[in-house]
PDB file of C-alpha atoms in Angstrom:
ATOM      1  CA  UNK Z 527       0.073   0.080  -0.002  1.00  0.00           C
ATOM      2  CA  UNK Z 528       2.781   2.254   0.678  1.00  0.00           C
ATOM      3  CA  UNK Z 529       4.335   1.816  -2.627  1.00  0.00           C
ATOM      4  CA  UNK Z 530       0.955   2.469  -4.328  1.00  0.00           C
ATOM      5  CA  UNK Z 531       0.658   5.729  -2.334  1.00  0.00           C
ATOM      6  CA  UNK Z 532       4.133   6.632  -3.442  1.00  0.00           C
ATOM      7  CA  UNK Z 533       3.671   5.616  -7.122  1.00  0.00           C
ATOM      8  CA  UNK Z 534       0.269   7.814  -7.268  1.00  0.00           C
ATOM      9  CA  UNK Z 535       2.081  10.691  -5.670  1.00  0.00           C
ATOM     10  CA  UNK Z 536       4.850  10.618  -8.284  1.00  0.00           C
ATOM     11  CA  UNK Z 537       2.568  10.583 -11.079  1.00  0.00           C
ATOM     12  CA  UNK Z 538       0.603  13.733  -9.507  1.00  0.00           C
ATOM     13  CA  UNK Z 539       4.145  15.367  -9.283  1.00  0.00           C
ATOM     14  CA  UNK Z 540       4.752  14.648 -13.112  1.00  0.00           C
ATOM     15  CA  UNK Z 541       1.398  16.032 -14.067  1.00  0.00           C
ATOM     16  CA  UNK Z 542       1.740  18.974 -12.061  1.00  0.00           C
ATOM     17  CA  UNK Z 543       5.270  19.635 -13.428  1.00  0.00           C
ATOM     18  CA  UNK Z 544       4.042  19.344 -16.822  1.00  0.00           C
ATOM     19  CA  UNK Z 545       1.316  21.839 -16.500  1.00  0.00           C
ATOM     20  CA  UNK Z 546       3.655  24.363 -14.974  1.00  0.00           C
ATOM     21  CA  UNK Z 547       6.150  24.106 -17.873  1.00  0.00           C
ATOM     22  CA  UNK Z 548       3.460  24.252 -20.337  1.00  0.00           C
ATOM     23  CA  UNK Z 549       1.882  27.402 -18.655  1.00  0.00           C
ATOM     24  CA  UNK Z 550       5.620  28.937 -18.601  1.00  0.00           C
ATOM     25  CA  UNK Z 551       6.283  28.247 -22.383  1.00  0.00           C
ATOM     26  CA  UNK Z 552       3.674  30.750 -24.253  1.00  0.00           C
ATOM     27  CA  UNK Z 553       5.253  29.640 -27.676  1.00  0.00           C
ATOM     28  CA  UNK Z 554       4.161  25.800 -26.911  1.00  0.00           C
ATOM     29  CA  UNK Z 555       1.112  25.228 -28.910  1.00  0.00           C
ATOM     30  CA  UNK Z 556      -1.655  22.703 -28.292  1.00  0.00           C
ATOM     31  CA  UNK Z 557      -1.123  19.896 -31.079  1.00  0.00           C
ATOM     32  CA  UNK Z 558      -4.255  19.462 -33.288  1.00  0.00           C
ATOM     33  CA  UNK Z 559      -5.435  16.058 -34.029  1.00  0.00           C
ATOM     34  CA  UNK Z 560      -4.623  15.072 -37.276  1.00  0.00           C
ATOM     35  CA  UNK Z 561      -8.119  15.447 -38.905  1.00  0.00           C
ATOM     36  CA  UNK Z 562      -8.472  18.763 -37.820  1.00  0.00           C
ATOM     37  CA  UNK Z 563      -4.857  19.579 -39.001  1.00  0.00           C
ATOM     38  CA  UNK Z 564      -5.994  18.348 -42.465  1.00  0.00           C
ATOM     39  CA  UNK Z 565      -8.940  20.363 -42.633  1.00  0.00           C
ATOM     40  CA  UNK Z 566      -7.114  23.599 -41.795  1.00  0.00           C
ATOM     41  CA  UNK Z 567      -4.230  22.989 -44.028  1.00  0.00           C
ATOM     42  CA  UNK Z 568      -7.092  22.244 -46.851  1.00  0.00           C
ATOM     43  CA  UNK Z 569      -8.865  25.607 -46.013  1.00  0.00           C
ATOM     44  CA  UNK Z 570      -5.756  27.395 -46.309  1.00  0.00           C
ATOM     45  CA  UNK Z 571      -4.759  25.832 -49.769  1.00  0.00           C
ATOM     46  CA  UNK Z 572      -8.410  26.541 -50.977  1.00  0.00           C
ATOM     47  CA  UNK Z 573      -7.984  30.273 -50.187  1.00  0.00           C
ATOM     48  CA  UNK Z 574      -4.568  30.507 -51.894  1.00  0.00           C
ATOM     49  CA  UNK Z 575      -5.813  28.670 -54.815  1.00  0.00           C
ATOM     50  CA  UNK Z 576      -9.219  31.189 -55.232  1.00  0.00           C
ATOM     51  CA  UNK Z 577      -6.807  34.037 -54.878  1.00  0.00           C
ATOM     52  CA  UNK Z 578      -4.641  32.856 -57.469  1.00  0.00           C
ATOM     53  CA  UNK Z 579      -7.413  32.114 -59.922  1.00  0.00           C
ATOM     54  CA  UNK Z 580      -9.012  35.742 -59.263  1.00  0.00           C
ATOM     55  CA  UNK Z 581      -5.632  37.139 -59.990  1.00  0.00           C
ATOM     56  CA  UNK Z 582      -4.943  35.305 -63.157  1.00  0.00           C
ATOM     57  CA  UNK Z 583      -8.578  35.956 -64.617  1.00  0.00           C
ATOM     58  CA  UNK Z 584      -7.897  39.745 -63.891  1.00  0.00           C
ATOM     59  CA  UNK Z 585      -4.556  39.791 -65.571  1.00  0.00           C
ATOM     60  CA  UNK Z 586      -5.727  37.976 -68.517  1.00  0.00           C
ATOM     61  CA  UNK Z 587      -8.838  40.452 -68.975  1.00  0.00           C
ATOM     62  CA  UNK Z 588      -6.585  43.181 -68.559  1.00  0.00           C
ATOM     63  CA  UNK Z 589      -4.418  42.080 -71.297  1.00  0.00           C
ATOM     64  CA  UNK Z 590      -7.135  41.145 -73.722  1.00  0.00           C
ATOM     65  CA  UNK Z 591      -8.745  44.804 -73.278  1.00  0.00           C
ATOM     66  CA  UNK Z 592      -5.275  46.374 -73.759  1.00  0.00           C
ATOM     67  CA  UNK Z 593      -4.508  44.200 -76.838  1.00  0.00           C
ATOM     68  CA  UNK Z 594      -8.081  45.052 -78.215  1.00  0.00           C
ATOM     69  CA  UNK Z 595      -7.481  48.767 -77.881  1.00  0.00           C
ATOM     70  CA  UNK Z 596      -4.070  48.622 -79.595  1.00  0.00           C
ATOM     71  CA  UNK Z 597      -5.615  46.742 -82.501  1.00  0.00           C
ATOM     72  CA  UNK Z 598      -8.638  49.444 -82.828  1.00  0.00           C
ATOM     73  CA  UNK Z 599      -5.961  52.073 -82.747  1.00  0.00           C
ATOM     74  CA  UNK Z 600      -3.821  50.545 -85.436  1.00  0.00           C
ATOM     75  CA  UNK Z 601      -6.689  50.060 -87.718  1.00  0.00           C
ATOM     76  CA  UNK Z 602      -8.064  53.572 -87.293  1.00  0.00           C
ATOM     77  CA  UNK Z 603      -4.462  54.820 -88.177  1.00  0.00           C
ATOM     78  CA  UNK Z 604      -4.309  52.530 -91.063  1.00  0.00           C
ATOM     79  CA  UNK Z 605      -7.742  53.771 -92.327  1.00  0.00           C
ATOM     80  CA  UNK Z 606      -6.966  57.430 -91.824  1.00  0.00           C
ATOM     81  CA  UNK Z 607      -3.610  57.151 -94.026  1.00  0.00           C
ATOM     82  CA  UNK Z 608      -5.627  55.043 -96.892  1.00  0.00           C
ATOM     83  CA  UNK Z 609      -8.157  57.725 -97.039  1.00  0.00           C
ATOM     84  CA  UNK Z 610      -5.417  60.481 -97.006  1.00  0.00           C
ATOM     85  CA  UNK Z 611      -3.557  58.782 -99.834  1.00  0.00           C
ATOM     86  CA  UNK Z 612      -6.810  58.429-101.691  1.00  0.00           C
ATOM     87  CA  UNK Z 613      -7.615  62.162-101.600  1.00  0.00           C
ATOM     88  CA  UNK Z 614      -3.929  63.033-102.427  1.00  0.00           C
ATOM     89  CA  UNK Z 615      -4.258  60.734-105.562  1.00  0.00           C
ATOM     90  CA  UNK Z 616      -7.757  62.239-106.536  1.00  0.00           C
ATOM     91  CA  UNK Z 617      -6.201  65.892-106.288  1.00  0.00           C
ATOM     92  CA  UNK Z 618      -3.088  65.011-108.113  1.00  0.00           C
ATOM     93  CA  UNK Z 619      -4.984  63.078-110.917  1.00  0.00           C
ATOM     94  CA  UNK Z 620      -7.416  66.111-111.684  1.00  0.00           C
ATOM     95  CA  UNK Z 621     -10.891  66.337-113.129  1.00  0.00           C
ATOM     96  CA  UNK Z 622     -10.025  63.713-115.829  1.00  0.00           C
ATOM     97  CA  UNK Z 623      -9.746  60.932-113.411  1.00  0.00           C
ATOM     98  CA  UNK Z 624     -12.046  62.140-110.523  1.00  0.00           C
ATOM     99  CA  UNK Z 625     -15.012  59.919-109.796  1.00  0.00           C
ATOM    100  CA  UNK Z 626     -18.306  61.056-110.974  1.00  0.00           C
ATOM    101  CA  UNK Z 627     -20.103  59.674-107.989  1.00  0.00           C
ATOM    102  CA  UNK Z 628     -19.396  57.078-105.212  1.00  0.00           C
ATOM    103  CA  UNK Z 629     -21.883  54.594-103.861  1.00  0.00           C
ATOM    104  CA  UNK Z 630     -20.949  53.291-100.390  1.00  0.00           C
ATOM    105  CA  UNK Z 631     -22.532  50.286 -98.774  1.00  0.00           C
ATOM    106  CA  UNK Z 632     -21.790  49.624 -94.913  1.00  0.00           C
ATOM    107  CA  UNK Z 633     -23.028  46.314 -93.747  1.00  0.00           C
ATOM    108  CA  UNK Z 634     -22.324  45.734 -90.124  1.00  0.00           C
ATOM    109  CA  UNK Z 635     -22.672  42.391 -88.264  1.00  0.00           C
ATOM    110  CA  UNK Z 636     -24.976  42.363 -85.120  1.00  0.00           C
ATOM    111  CA  UNK Z 637     -25.373  38.850 -84.463  1.00  0.00           C
ATOM    112  CA  UNK Z 638     -24.676  37.424 -80.957  1.00  0.00           C
ATOM    113  CA  UNK Z 639     -21.151  36.525 -81.688  1.00  0.00           C
ATOM    114  CA  UNK Z 640     -20.361  40.129 -81.608  1.00  0.00           C
ATOM    115  CA  UNK Z 641     -21.585  40.539 -77.762  1.00  0.00           C
ATOM    116  CA  UNK Z 642     -17.656  40.107 -76.977  1.00  0.00           C
ATOM    117  CA  UNK Z 643     -16.392  43.048 -79.149  1.00  0.00           C
ATOM    118  CA  UNK Z 644     -16.961  45.584 -76.185  1.00  0.00           C
ATOM    119  CA  UNK Z 645     -18.429  48.165 -78.424  1.00  0.00           C
ATOM    120  CA  UNK Z 646     -15.754  48.048 -81.011  1.00  0.00           C
ATOM    121  CA  UNK Z 647     -18.289  47.702 -84.160  1.00  0.00           C
ATOM    122  CA  UNK Z 648     -19.995  50.785 -82.918  1.00  0.00           C
ATOM    123  CA  UNK Z 649     -16.656  52.655 -82.800  1.00  0.00           C
ATOM    124  CA  UNK Z 650     -15.562  51.508 -86.033  1.00  0.00           C
ATOM    125  CA  UNK Z 651     -19.070  52.256 -87.676  1.00  0.00           C
ATOM    126  CA  UNK Z 652     -18.624  55.940 -86.194  1.00  0.00           C
ATOM    127  CA  UNK Z 653     -15.234  56.393 -87.517  1.00  0.00           C
ATOM    128  CA  UNK Z 654     -16.326  55.041 -90.885  1.00  0.00           C
ATOM    129  CA  UNK Z 655     -19.063  57.377 -91.640  1.00  0.00           C
ATOM    130  CA  UNK Z 656     -17.118  60.480 -90.197  1.00  0.00           C
ATOM    131  CA  UNK Z 657     -14.178  59.706 -92.374  1.00  0.00           C
ATOM    132  CA  UNK Z 658     -16.395  59.200 -95.567  1.00  0.00           C
ATOM    133  CA  UNK Z 659     -18.059  62.265 -94.906  1.00  0.00           C
ATOM    134  CA  UNK Z 660     -14.869  64.291 -94.701  1.00  0.00           C
ATOM    135  CA  UNK Z 661     -13.574  62.660 -97.952  1.00  0.00           C
ATOM    136  CA  UNK Z 662     -16.720  63.444 -99.884  1.00  0.00           C
ATOM    137  CA  UNK Z 663     -16.654  67.283 -98.546  1.00  0.00           C
ATOM    138  CA  UNK Z 664     -12.708  67.452 -99.426  1.00  0.00           C
ATOM    139  CA  UNK Z 665     -13.389  65.895-103.073  1.00  0.00           C
ATOM    140  CA  UNK Z 666     -16.574  67.639-103.844  1.00  0.00           C
ATOM    141  CA  UNK Z 667     -17.717  64.087-105.214  1.00  0.00           C
ATOM    142  CA  UNK Z 668     -21.296  63.316-104.820  1.00  0.00           C
ATOM    143  CA  UNK Z 669     -21.115  60.182-102.441  1.00  0.00           C
ATOM    144  CA  UNK Z 670     -24.209  57.988-101.577  1.00  0.00           C
ATOM    145  CA  UNK Z 671     -24.068  55.787 -98.476  1.00  0.00           C
ATOM    146  CA  UNK Z 672     -26.359  52.891 -97.525  1.00  0.00           C
ATOM    147  CA  UNK Z 673     -26.016  51.591 -94.043  1.00  0.00           C
ATOM    148  CA  UNK Z 674     -27.331  48.110 -93.078  1.00  0.00           C
ATOM    149  CA  UNK Z 675     -26.915  46.004 -90.162  1.00  0.00           C
ATOM    150  CA  UNK Z 676     -27.778  42.129 -90.094  1.00  0.00           C
ATOM    151  CA  UNK Z 677     -28.262  39.069 -87.513  1.00  0.00           C
ATOM    152  CA  UNK Z 678     -31.145  36.713 -88.310  1.00  0.00           C
ATOM    153  CA  UNK Z 679     -32.454  39.587 -90.587  1.00  0.00           C
ATOM    154  CA  UNK Z 680     -31.208  42.680 -92.388  1.00  0.00           C
ATOM    155  CA  UNK Z 681     -32.070  46.235 -91.791  1.00  0.00           C
ATOM    156  CA  UNK Z 682     -31.305  48.963 -93.421  1.00  0.00           C
ATOM    157  CA  UNK Z 683     -31.155  52.473 -91.792  1.00  0.00           C
ATOM    158  CA  UNK Z 684     -30.073  54.698 -94.532  1.00  0.00           C
ATOM    159  CA  UNK Z 685     -30.300  53.754 -98.449  1.00  0.00           C
ATOM    160  CA  UNK Z 686     -28.329  55.446-101.143  1.00  0.00           C
ATOM    161  CA  UNK Z 687     -28.517  58.780 -98.961  1.00  0.00           C
ATOM    162  CA  UNK Z 688     -26.252  61.768 -99.861  1.00  0.00           C
ATOM    163  CA  UNK Z 689     -23.521  61.524 -97.267  1.00  0.00           C
ATOM    164  CA  UNK Z 690     -23.616  65.171 -96.473  1.00  0.00           C
ATOM    165  CA  UNK Z 691     -27.059  65.337 -95.797  1.00  0.00           C
ATOM    166  CA  UNK Z 692     -27.161  62.550 -93.176  1.00  0.00           C
ATOM    167  CA  UNK Z 693     -26.107  63.593 -89.556  1.00  0.00           C
ATOM    168  CA  UNK Z 694     -23.435  61.598 -87.843  1.00  0.00           C
ATOM    169  CA  UNK Z 695     -25.043  59.020 -85.764  1.00  0.00           C
ATOM    170  CA  UNK Z 696     -25.320  59.463 -81.913  1.00  0.00           C
ATOM    171  CA  UNK Z 697     -23.950  56.845 -79.538  1.00  0.00           C
ATOM    172  CA  UNK Z 698     -27.462  55.660 -78.880  1.00  0.00           C
ATOM    173  CA  UNK Z 699     -28.249  55.071 -82.486  1.00  0.00           C
ATOM    174  CA  UNK Z 700     -25.054  53.218 -83.148  1.00  0.00           C
ATOM    175  CA  UNK Z 701     -26.034  50.999 -79.974  1.00  0.00           C
ATOM    176  CA  UNK Z 702     -29.547  50.540 -81.346  1.00  0.00           C
ATOM    177  CA  UNK Z 703     -28.169  49.550 -84.701  1.00  0.00           C
ATOM    178  CA  UNK Z 704     -25.505  47.166 -83.665  1.00  0.00           C
ATOM    179  CA  UNK Z 705     -27.106  45.564 -80.616  1.00  0.00           C
ATOM    180  CA  UNK Z 706     -25.981  41.760 -80.709  1.00  0.00           C
ATOM    181  CA  UNK Z 707     -28.859  39.288 -81.170  1.00  0.00           C
ATOM    182  CA  UNK Z 708     -29.525  36.273 -83.274  1.00  0.00           C
ATOM    183  CA  UNK Z 709     -27.474  34.618 -85.722  1.00  0.00           C
ATOM    184  CA  UNK Z 710     -25.178  35.621 -88.700  1.00  0.00           C
ATOM    185  CA  UNK Z 711     -27.127  35.836 -91.943  1.00  0.00           C
ATOM    186  CA  UNK Z 712     -23.943  37.023 -93.825  1.00  0.00           C
ATOM    187  CA  UNK Z 713     -24.012  35.697 -97.407  1.00  0.00           C
ATOM    188  CA  UNK Z 714     -27.621  36.360 -98.123  1.00  0.00           C
ATOM    189  CA  UNK Z 715     -27.146  40.044 -96.866  1.00  0.00           C
ATOM    190  CA  UNK Z 716     -24.048  40.644 -98.658  1.00  0.00           C
ATOM    191  CA  UNK Z 717     -25.664  39.224-101.941  1.00  0.00           C
ATOM    192  CA  UNK Z 718     -28.924  41.584-101.265  1.00  0.00           C
ATOM    193  CA  UNK Z 719     -26.751  44.732-100.769  1.00  0.00           C
ATOM    194  CA  UNK Z 720     -24.701  44.086-104.047  1.00  0.00           C
ATOM    195  CA  UNK Z 721     -28.012  43.953-105.987  1.00  0.00           C
ATOM    196  CA  UNK Z 722     -29.387  46.988-104.120  1.00  0.00           C
ATOM    197  CA  UNK Z 723     -26.048  48.937-104.875  1.00  0.00           C
ATOM    198  CA  UNK Z 724     -26.440  47.963-108.747  1.00  0.00           C
ATOM    199  CA  UNK Z 725     -30.262  49.358-108.418  1.00  0.00           C
ATOM    200  CA  UNK Z 726     -29.170  52.546-106.962  1.00  0.00           C
ATOM    201  CA  UNK Z 727     -26.577  53.298-109.409  1.00  0.00           C
ATOM    202  CA  UNK Z 728     -29.032  52.654-112.317  1.00  0.00           C
ATOM    203  CA  UNK Z 729     -31.365  54.725-110.778  1.00  0.00           C
ATOM    204  CA  UNK Z 730     -28.717  57.648-110.464  1.00  0.00           C
ATOM    205  CA  UNK Z 731     -27.987  57.357-114.043  1.00  0.00           C
ATOM    206  CA  UNK Z 732     -31.501  56.937-115.394  1.00  0.00           C
ATOM    207  CA  UNK Z 733     -32.568  60.379-115.427  1.00  0.00           C
ATOM    208  CA  UNK Z 734     -29.422  61.686-117.008  1.00  0.00           C
ATOM    209  CA  UNK Z 735     -29.271  62.640-120.901  1.00  0.00           C
ATOM    210  CA  UNK Z 736     -27.710  59.705-123.048  1.00  0.00           C
ATOM    211  CA  UNK Z 737     -24.580  61.822-123.618  1.00  0.00           C
ATOM    212  CA  UNK Z 738     -23.937  62.873-120.123  1.00  0.00           C
ATOM    213  CA  UNK Z 739     -24.590  59.115-118.928  1.00  0.00           C
ATOM    214  CA  UNK Z 740     -22.160  57.756-121.347  1.00  0.00           C
ATOM    215  CA  UNK Z 741     -19.606  60.219-119.724  1.00  0.00           C
ATOM    216  CA  UNK Z 742     -20.715  59.874-116.195  1.00  0.00           C
ATOM    217  CA  UNK Z 743     -21.117  56.026-115.907  1.00  0.00           C
ATOM    218  CA  UNK Z 744     -17.531  54.724-116.301  1.00  0.00           C
ATOM    219  CA  UNK Z 745     -16.491  57.024-113.444  1.00  0.00           C
ATOM    220  CA  UNK Z 746     -19.076  55.925-111.104  1.00  0.00           C
ATOM    221  CA  UNK Z 747     -17.127  54.269-108.101  1.00  0.00           C
ATOM    222  CA  UNK Z 748     -18.634  51.752-105.569  1.00  0.00           C
TER     223      UNK Z 748
END
C-alpha cells in the first residue's frame, strides 16, 4: 500500500510539473488532432488557390482589353492613312480621273457573336462614317451611302442617301443599330446589298441625258 501511495504521488507530481512547464512556455501550441490539421491545411490551400485564380483572371482580362485597344488604334490609323492617300491621288489626278459619283454600302454584323467586342463595331462604324463624310467634302464628289446591319434578318437605316445630308449617328443610334442578337446572316445580306447597290447606280444614271450618262457611268465608283 505504501508503494501504491508513492506511485500515485509521483504521477501527480509529474502532471503538476508538466502543467507548470506548459504555462511557462507561451510559444508552445496545443497539438491538433490529425483530422483537424488536415482540414485547416485544406482550407488554407483553397483560399490561396481562389486568390490565384482571381488574380490570373484579372490579368487575362486586362491583357485582352489592352490588346483590343491597340488593334483598334492601329486599324484607325491605317484607315486614315489610306483615306489621306486616296484624297491626295484624287487631287493629283485632276478632273479627268476624278470619280463622277461614289456609292458606299456599309454592312455591319450585329449577331450574338459580336457581344464580346466591347463596343468596337460601334466605334468603327462611327469612324467610317465620319471619315467618308470628310472625304466627300474634300473631294467635292457626290457620295451616297447605305447603312445596313444584320443578324437573323437585315435592316437598312439609310439607303443611297447623300452622305453630306445625313447627320453623324449618335452613340445611342449606333448601340441600337448594332445591338448583338440572333445568328449570322452574312452571305444573303451581302448578296442583297450588292444587288441594291446596282439598282441605286441604275437609278442615279436613269434620269441623265444619254450623252452625259455615257460620260458619267464609267467613273461611278462603288
